XYZ file of C-alpha atoms in Angstrom:
480
model
C -36.882 -39.852 17.134
C -36.228 -39.943 20.884
C -32.662 -40.179 22.214
C -31.676 -43.384 23.994
C -30.560 -43.580 27.633
C -26.991 -44.268 26.479
C -27.024 -41.117 24.344
C -28.260 -39.085 27.296
C -25.548 -40.476 29.601
C -22.856 -39.865 26.951
C -24.074 -36.306 26.459
C -23.830 -35.663 30.210
C -20.267 -37.039 30.321
C -19.267 -34.835 27.388
C -20.660 -31.711 29.055
C -18.837 -32.553 32.278
C -15.566 -33.050 30.387
C -15.950 -29.728 28.576
C -16.673 -27.974 31.879
C -13.554 -29.524 33.456
C -11.369 -28.456 30.519
C -12.710 -24.913 30.636
C -11.854 -24.661 34.339
C -8.183 -25.504 33.816
C -7.719 -23.753 30.476
C -5.658 -20.540 30.615
C -7.789 -17.402 30.409
C -7.837 -15.782 26.989
C -6.421 -12.317 26.651
C -9.089 -9.716 26.073
C -8.461 -7.903 22.815
C -9.268 -4.270 22.266
C -11.647 -3.813 19.375
C -9.863 -2.742 16.208
C -11.418 0.336 14.616
C -11.147 1.326 10.984
C -9.237 4.443 11.993
C -6.663 2.345 13.868
C -6.370 -0.085 10.958
C -5.757 2.764 8.516
C -3.094 4.253 10.799
C -1.340 0.911 11.151
C -1.392 0.382 7.381
C 0.161 3.809 6.810
C 3.009 2.836 9.107
C 3.503 -0.858 8.409
C 1.830 -2.024 5.195
C 4.331 -3.752 2.940
C 3.396 -1.745 -0.165
C 3.697 1.545 1.745
C 7.129 0.643 3.084
C 8.309 -0.351 -0.384
C 7.010 2.940 -1.810
C 8.748 4.914 0.959
C 12.054 3.195 0.178
C 11.630 3.923 -3.533
C 11.034 7.611 -2.758
C 14.111 7.766 -0.541
C 16.179 6.129 -3.285
C 15.030 8.625 -5.934
C 15.659 11.511 -3.554
C 19.206 10.270 -3.039
C 19.749 9.824 -6.784
C 18.759 13.457 -7.346
C 21.965 14.504 -5.544
C 24.303 12.792 -8.031
C 23.985 15.373 -10.889
C 25.255 18.090 -8.518
C 28.711 16.667 -9.182
C 28.711 18.678 -12.409
C 27.309 21.849 -10.776
C 28.785 22.326 -7.299
C 32.505 22.857 -6.575
C 34.733 19.914 -5.819
C 37.327 20.394 -3.082
C 40.032 17.874 -2.280
C 43.232 17.726 -0.266
C 46.289 15.901 -1.640
C 49.325 14.485 0.082
C 52.135 12.304 -1.253
C 55.760 11.266 -0.986
C 58.134 10.602 -3.886
C 61.786 9.482 -3.955
C 63.302 9.194 -7.422
C 66.466 9.199 -9.545
C 64.552 9.995 -12.719
C 66.384 13.007 -14.275
C 63.240 14.972 -15.002
C 61.556 13.999 -11.758
C 64.623 14.796 -9.659
C 65.216 18.181 -11.303
C 61.520 19.076 -11.096
C 61.308 18.126 -7.409
C 64.405 20.204 -6.642
C 62.947 23.129 -8.568
C 59.589 22.856 -6.794
C 61.444 22.860 -3.474
C 63.190 26.077 -4.663
C 66.619 24.591 -3.830
C 68.219 24.742 -7.312
C 71.914 25.764 -7.385
C 74.402 26.319 -10.142
C 75.848 22.876 -9.550
C 72.491 21.308 -10.416
C 73.032 22.363 -14.035
C 76.202 20.306 -14.340
C 75.530 17.871 -17.242
C 76.718 14.836 -15.270
C 74.410 15.794 -12.373
C 71.500 16.392 -14.699
C 72.023 13.043 -16.412
C 72.753 11.028 -13.270
C 71.136 12.768 -10.314
C 71.193 11.327 -6.822
C 67.986 10.106 -5.226
C 65.702 13.033 -4.420
C 62.929 12.883 -1.800
C 59.883 15.133 -2.032
C 56.870 15.545 0.229
C 54.044 17.003 -1.802
C 50.824 18.522 -0.386
C 48.086 20.463 -2.053
C 44.568 21.844 -1.906
C 42.519 21.693 -5.119
C 39.228 23.428 -5.922
C 37.381 22.573 -9.139
C 34.346 24.645 -10.101
C 32.191 23.637 -13.086
C 31.135 26.683 -15.060
C 29.055 25.355 -17.932
C 27.912 21.728 -17.952
C 24.524 21.684 -19.643
C 24.100 17.936 -19.257
C 24.598 18.212 -15.481
C 21.916 20.888 -15.102
C 19.460 18.928 -17.251
C 20.337 15.747 -15.376
C 19.583 17.526 -12.119
C 16.195 18.643 -13.458
C 15.400 15.114 -14.645
C 16.387 13.638 -11.273
C 14.236 16.135 -9.346
C 11.219 15.439 -11.540
C 11.752 11.695 -11.147
C 11.901 12.179 -7.377
C 8.658 14.183 -7.478
C 7.020 11.445 -9.564
C 8.058 8.768 -7.085
C 6.785 10.851 -4.174
C 3.416 11.292 -5.920
C 3.355 7.573 -6.672
C 4.000 6.871 -2.987
C 1.037 9.077 -2.093
C -1.184 7.203 -4.550
C 0.001 3.880 -3.155
C -0.903 5.013 0.362
C -4.393 6.077 -0.737
C -4.902 2.834 -2.674
C -3.834 0.798 0.342
C -6.408 2.701 2.399
C -9.112 1.513 0.002
C -7.809 -2.027 0.428
C -7.879 -1.580 4.207
C -11.506 -0.417 4.101
C -12.372 -3.429 1.941
C -10.465 -5.945 4.096
C -11.562 -4.459 7.430
C -15.252 -4.558 6.611
C -14.837 -7.953 4.951
C -13.745 -9.170 8.383
C -16.774 -7.506 9.973
C -19.077 -8.916 7.282
C -17.703 -12.418 7.852
C -18.385 -12.128 11.584
C -21.911 -10.823 10.965
C -22.635 -13.699 8.580
C -21.648 -16.121 11.334
C -24.081 -14.439 13.721
C -26.870 -14.541 11.149
C -26.298 -18.180 10.261
C -26.136 -19.156 13.924
C -29.563 -17.591 14.378
C -30.782 -19.271 11.186
C -29.460 -22.619 12.463
C -31.363 -22.212 15.711
C -34.504 -21.382 13.784
C -34.013 -24.379 11.471
C -33.516 -26.728 14.423
C -36.649 -25.287 16.012
C -38.579 -26.003 12.795
C -37.183 -29.531 12.770
C -38.237 -30.090 16.379
C -41.670 -28.663 15.625
C -42.089 -30.969 12.621
C -41.037 -34.014 14.671
C -43.543 -33.072 17.359
C -46.301 -32.746 14.791
C -45.301 -36.122 13.296
C -45.714 -37.747 16.708
C -49.126 -36.090 16.987
C -50.073 -37.442 13.564
C -50.679 -33.980 12.147
C -48.039 -34.192 9.407
C -46.092 -36.959 7.724
C -42.533 -38.114 8.382
C -41.336 -36.336 5.237
C -41.886 -32.961 6.920
C -39.384 -33.784 9.642
C -36.910 -35.160 7.109
C -37.091 -32.052 4.906
C -36.675 -29.814 7.955
C -33.593 -31.819 8.970
C -32.096 -31.453 5.480
C -32.626 -27.719 5.622
C -31.011 -27.492 9.065
C -28.029 -29.473 7.849
C -27.605 -27.158 4.873
C -27.540 -24.118 7.164
C -25.000 -25.836 9.427
C -22.764 -26.377 6.395
C -23.039 -22.697 5.507
C -22.201 -21.836 9.112
C -19.048 -23.975 9.009
C -17.981 -22.203 5.836
C -18.711 -18.830 7.451
C -16.450 -19.683 10.389
C -13.667 -20.461 7.931
C -14.266 -17.152 6.142
C -13.839 -15.290 9.429
C -10.390 -16.806 9.885
C -9.391 -16.148 6.277
C -10.602 -12.535 6.366
C -8.696 -11.890 9.594
C -5.489 -13.247 8.128
C -5.882 -11.223 4.952
C -6.359 -8.062 6.990
C -3.322 -8.895 9.131
C -1.113 -9.290 6.046
C -2.453 -6.066 4.554
C -1.558 -4.229 7.769
C 2.013 -5.481 7.478
C 1.884 -8.392 9.893
C 2.053 -12.164 9.851
C -1.064 -13.846 8.518
C -1.369 -16.393 11.307
C 0.224 -14.766 14.356
C -1.115 -11.232 13.970
C -4.592 -12.343 12.907
C -5.123 -13.543 16.486
C -4.707 -9.958 17.712
C -7.430 -8.569 15.446
C -10.792 -8.115 17.129
C -13.032 -6.324 14.658
C -16.705 -5.500 15.346
C -19.209 -8.282 14.699
C -21.766 -6.124 12.878
C -21.582 -3.682 10.007
C -22.779 -0.088 10.425
C -26.495 0.355 10.012
C -27.992 1.391 6.716
C -29.054 4.700 8.250
C -25.536 5.484 9.419
C -24.000 4.452 6.097
C -26.349 6.777 4.236
C -25.496 9.602 6.623
C -21.792 9.154 5.806
C -22.078 8.294 2.126
C -24.002 11.342 1.018
C -25.423 11.628 -2.457
C -22.798 14.240 -3.314
C -20.162 11.515 -2.989
C -21.117 10.602 -6.538
C -21.103 14.158 -7.860
C -18.233 15.874 -6.107
C -15.718 17.868 -8.095
C -12.605 15.940 -9.049
C -9.448 16.935 -7.186
C -5.952 16.436 -8.634
C -5.146 12.746 -8.423
C -1.744 11.568 -7.228
C -1.426 8.913 -9.932
C -2.081 11.437 -12.699
C 0.380 13.836 -11.063
C 2.972 11.046 -10.853
C 2.643 10.272 -14.552
C 2.923 13.970 -15.452
C 6.086 14.357 -13.332
C 7.508 11.183 -14.872
C 6.923 12.655 -18.341
C 8.736 15.846 -17.332
C 11.618 13.756 -16.020
C 11.801 11.771 -19.258
C 11.841 14.965 -21.326
C 14.633 16.465 -19.237
C 16.612 13.239 -19.452
C 16.254 13.195 -23.230
C 17.603 16.771 -23.360
C 20.455 15.748 -21.040
C 21.460 12.970 -23.422
C 21.581 15.444 -26.331
C 23.498 17.969 -24.208
C 26.450 15.585 -23.944
C 27.441 16.832 -27.409
C 27.824 20.413 -26.127
C 31.161 21.858 -24.906
C 31.960 21.871 -21.194
C 33.742 24.685 -19.368
C 35.295 24.104 -15.960
C 37.662 26.109 -13.762
C 40.159 25.029 -11.156
C 42.498 26.452 -8.559
C 45.174 24.714 -6.534
C 47.796 25.538 -3.915
C 50.818 23.219 -3.548
C 53.674 22.683 -1.106
C 56.886 20.744 -1.832
C 59.449 19.924 0.826
C 62.296 17.380 1.242
C 61.507 17.003 4.945
C 57.792 16.918 5.727
C 54.297 17.406 4.315
C 52.943 20.874 3.655
C 56.433 22.330 4.186
C 58.421 24.740 2.068
C 57.182 27.667 0.050
C 53.740 27.329 -1.509
C 52.687 28.046 -5.059
C 49.314 28.475 -6.662
C 47.748 27.727 -10.008
C 44.387 28.800 -11.475
C 42.887 28.047 -14.842
C 39.877 27.467 -17.039
C 39.454 24.396 -19.220
C 37.045 24.010 -22.130
C 36.455 20.587 -23.605
C 34.345 19.498 -26.512
C 33.853 15.957 -27.648
C 31.646 16.051 -30.773
C 31.774 12.286 -31.138
C 32.776 9.919 -28.381
C 31.540 6.683 -29.904
C 28.303 4.748 -29.846
C 27.470 5.392 -26.163
C 26.113 8.871 -26.837
C 24.052 7.667 -29.790
C 22.621 4.839 -27.692
C 21.850 7.231 -24.843
C 19.993 9.689 -27.072
C 17.868 6.982 -28.655
C 17.144 5.237 -25.356
C 16.039 8.445 -23.614
C 13.857 9.372 -26.586
C 12.145 5.985 -26.336
C 11.640 6.454 -22.585
C 10.122 9.885 -23.220
C 7.667 8.347 -25.689
C 6.786 5.635 -23.164
C 6.276 8.206 -20.390
C 4.007 10.246 -22.648
C 1.878 7.176 -23.348
C 1.712 6.334 -19.652
C 0.581 9.879 -18.854
C -2.169 9.627 -21.445
C -3.188 6.241 -20.052
C -3.310 7.617 -16.495
C -5.668 10.396 -17.569
C -7.867 8.008 -19.554
C -8.011 5.494 -16.702
C -8.829 8.303 -14.283
C -11.816 9.383 -16.376
C -12.953 5.772 -16.717
C -12.726 5.183 -12.954
C -14.808 8.293 -12.347
C -17.610 6.910 -14.485
C -17.319 3.366 -13.137
C -17.290 4.353 -9.474
C -20.210 6.742 -9.915
C -22.285 4.005 -11.529
C -21.213 1.377 -8.992
C -22.035 3.550 -5.983
C -25.391 4.556 -7.437
C -26.307 0.916 -8.025
C -25.070 -0.065 -4.556
C -27.243 2.573 -2.857
C -30.271 1.429 -4.851
C -29.591 -2.190 -3.958
C -29.223 -1.217 -0.299
C -32.662 0.379 -0.340
C -34.219 -2.664 -2.011
C -32.551 -5.188 0.296
C -33.555 -3.110 3.317
C -37.211 -3.468 2.356
C -36.766 -7.122 1.488
C -35.311 -8.012 4.870
C -38.394 -6.662 6.636
C -40.814 -8.270 4.201
C -39.137 -11.681 4.305
C -39.092 -11.689 8.101
C -42.804 -10.942 8.223
C -43.519 -13.562 5.552
C -41.544 -16.138 7.543
C -43.563 -15.335 10.656
C -46.890 -15.669 8.843
C -46.011 -18.966 7.157
C -44.754 -20.365 10.472
C -48.104 -19.603 12.105
C -49.967 -21.136 9.164
C -47.826 -24.270 9.396
C -48.623 -24.581 13.092
C -52.287 -24.487 12.177
C -51.893 -26.993 9.371
C -52.619 -24.402 6.674
C -49.175 -24.443 5.034
C -46.879 -27.207 3.894
C -43.401 -27.755 5.233
C -42.024 -26.777 1.861
C -43.636 -23.359 2.172
C -42.232 -23.021 5.675
C -38.691 -23.934 4.633
C -38.861 -21.684 1.578
C -39.947 -18.809 3.792
C -37.066 -19.452 6.170
C -34.615 -19.632 3.248
C -35.882 -16.327 1.892
C -35.614 -14.812 5.364
C -32.008 -15.906 5.800
C -30.947 -14.992 2.281
C -32.492 -11.533 2.496
C -30.643 -10.874 5.766
C -27.343 -12.015 4.234
C -28.021 -9.924 1.131
C -28.743 -6.885 3.292
C -25.383 -7.278 5.033
C -23.664 -7.696 1.670
C -25.420 -4.575 0.368
C -24.171 -2.469 3.280
C -20.643 -3.801 2.749
C -20.783 -3.037 -0.977
C -21.866 0.564 -0.393
C -18.931 1.139 1.970
C -16.383 -0.343 -0.442
C -17.823 1.478 -3.463
C -17.773 4.740 -1.502
C -14.077 4.226 -0.709
C -13.307 3.587 -4.377
C -15.353 6.636 -5.364
C -13.418 8.844 -2.965
C -10.152 7.569 -4.417
C -11.342 8.134 -7.977
C -12.220 11.760 -7.182
C -8.799 12.391 -5.646
C -9.988 12.284 -2.037
C -8.815 10.334 0.965
C -10.720 7.066 1.601
C -9.832 7.499 5.278
C -12.806 9.886 5.424
C -14.888 6.748 5.972
C -13.312 6.327 9.409
C -16.316 8.286 10.739
C -18.196 5.008 10.413
C -16.398 3.963 13.606
C -18.701 6.249 15.588
C -21.569 3.772 15.455
C -20.131 0.782 13.671
C -22.081 -1.651 15.789
C -25.358 0.290 15.870
C -28.233 -1.042 13.838
C -31.196 1.221 13.087
C -34.770 0.221 13.378
C -35.063 -1.005 9.795
C -31.871 -3.037 9.903
C -31.696 -6.574 11.180
C -28.251 -7.968 11.913
C -29.471 -11.442 12.956
C -32.389 -13.344 11.452
C -33.159 -15.025 14.751
C -36.579 -16.661 14.459
C -36.501 -19.390 17.079
C -39.875 -21.026 17.270
C -40.865 -23.952 19.428
């Protein structure tokens, strides 16, 4: 079908309008390309989960100070003023001021004393000697702090896996757009070729119609791919601790995944068979169990006697604070409360239940760790095999597409064969990109499962946009 003169004139006006708009539009700010290393660093500093974990660690560290109240000395300074006509209070204040005279023992004066003023000052030191519950509480608090710190470390490593996944999902989305743009150009070229052959009477009208349907299908996939690019960018922005809409505009990731050759060079075979290092999540559960055990012992230790000492120095004066002669007092106090009500019983039972829960969680962490080791080893092995297969397929499908296109030009192949060959070509290229992405993500999860840092994959930045000779980032097969 040939375009009309009106369509041609309208197309020219549209191009002129677009050119005019582009001249007056403000220049776009050039964005520095975001590397995986930079994304990981930003996530460590700003990711929401990391900041929450850091706050939780700081809170537990602060709570570990509280039990020292029953271990370290307590020093306080006292000051007060009293004016009284109470017989005992008045006589005691006079005695403390060391101003007692014989007249003060007169019965009428003892019974009806005049108002007595007393400035009282003192320094008091209290030193706990034996508080078993405080020492056990301190141990429980320290272990809980260690558990939270290990949990924070595991959260940071887990977020790094999420960053690897989200970062390369953004790159994969951009590469899919590039591939589908090339596929769209090839489909439109096939459509134009079929229309030309229809005009020549070589093929029927159905060939051109089928080619147009295929081109429209690819255009629909391309529109979806553009939407996926925006969604992936926003997801990465949120993961890095930013706003999904505003900060996504500042993300300029590469538009092509690392080549298969480079991925294999980074993801060595020993990634699947490396020795397992201590995992932070298992360590966190073990520390939490130790904390629960110490807390259970602390609850039982509340039934034990407590021994505390004290010393104080006091001044009493009728005129001003810290005046007059001083006096001192020292002592030791032992207290034992074998039954103080239901609170102690509730505390013992509650801490015992928490200890049982912590033990179960520690067992679950070890079991899940072993399961993740097996799962990630299998997943990475399958992903590497699929990468090898898809790498061969992308070359074979491209060659098959070329051969069928030549046969169609010579009238030796049907349009259906041509479109099927193009579909296989495009799908194999998309599958090859997906296979490279899957290997990277599975490698990150494998590193985490073995107790290693997924940030080791930042070496992929070195040639993230390079494609080796067997890799094809764009299935561009424009044919006229």
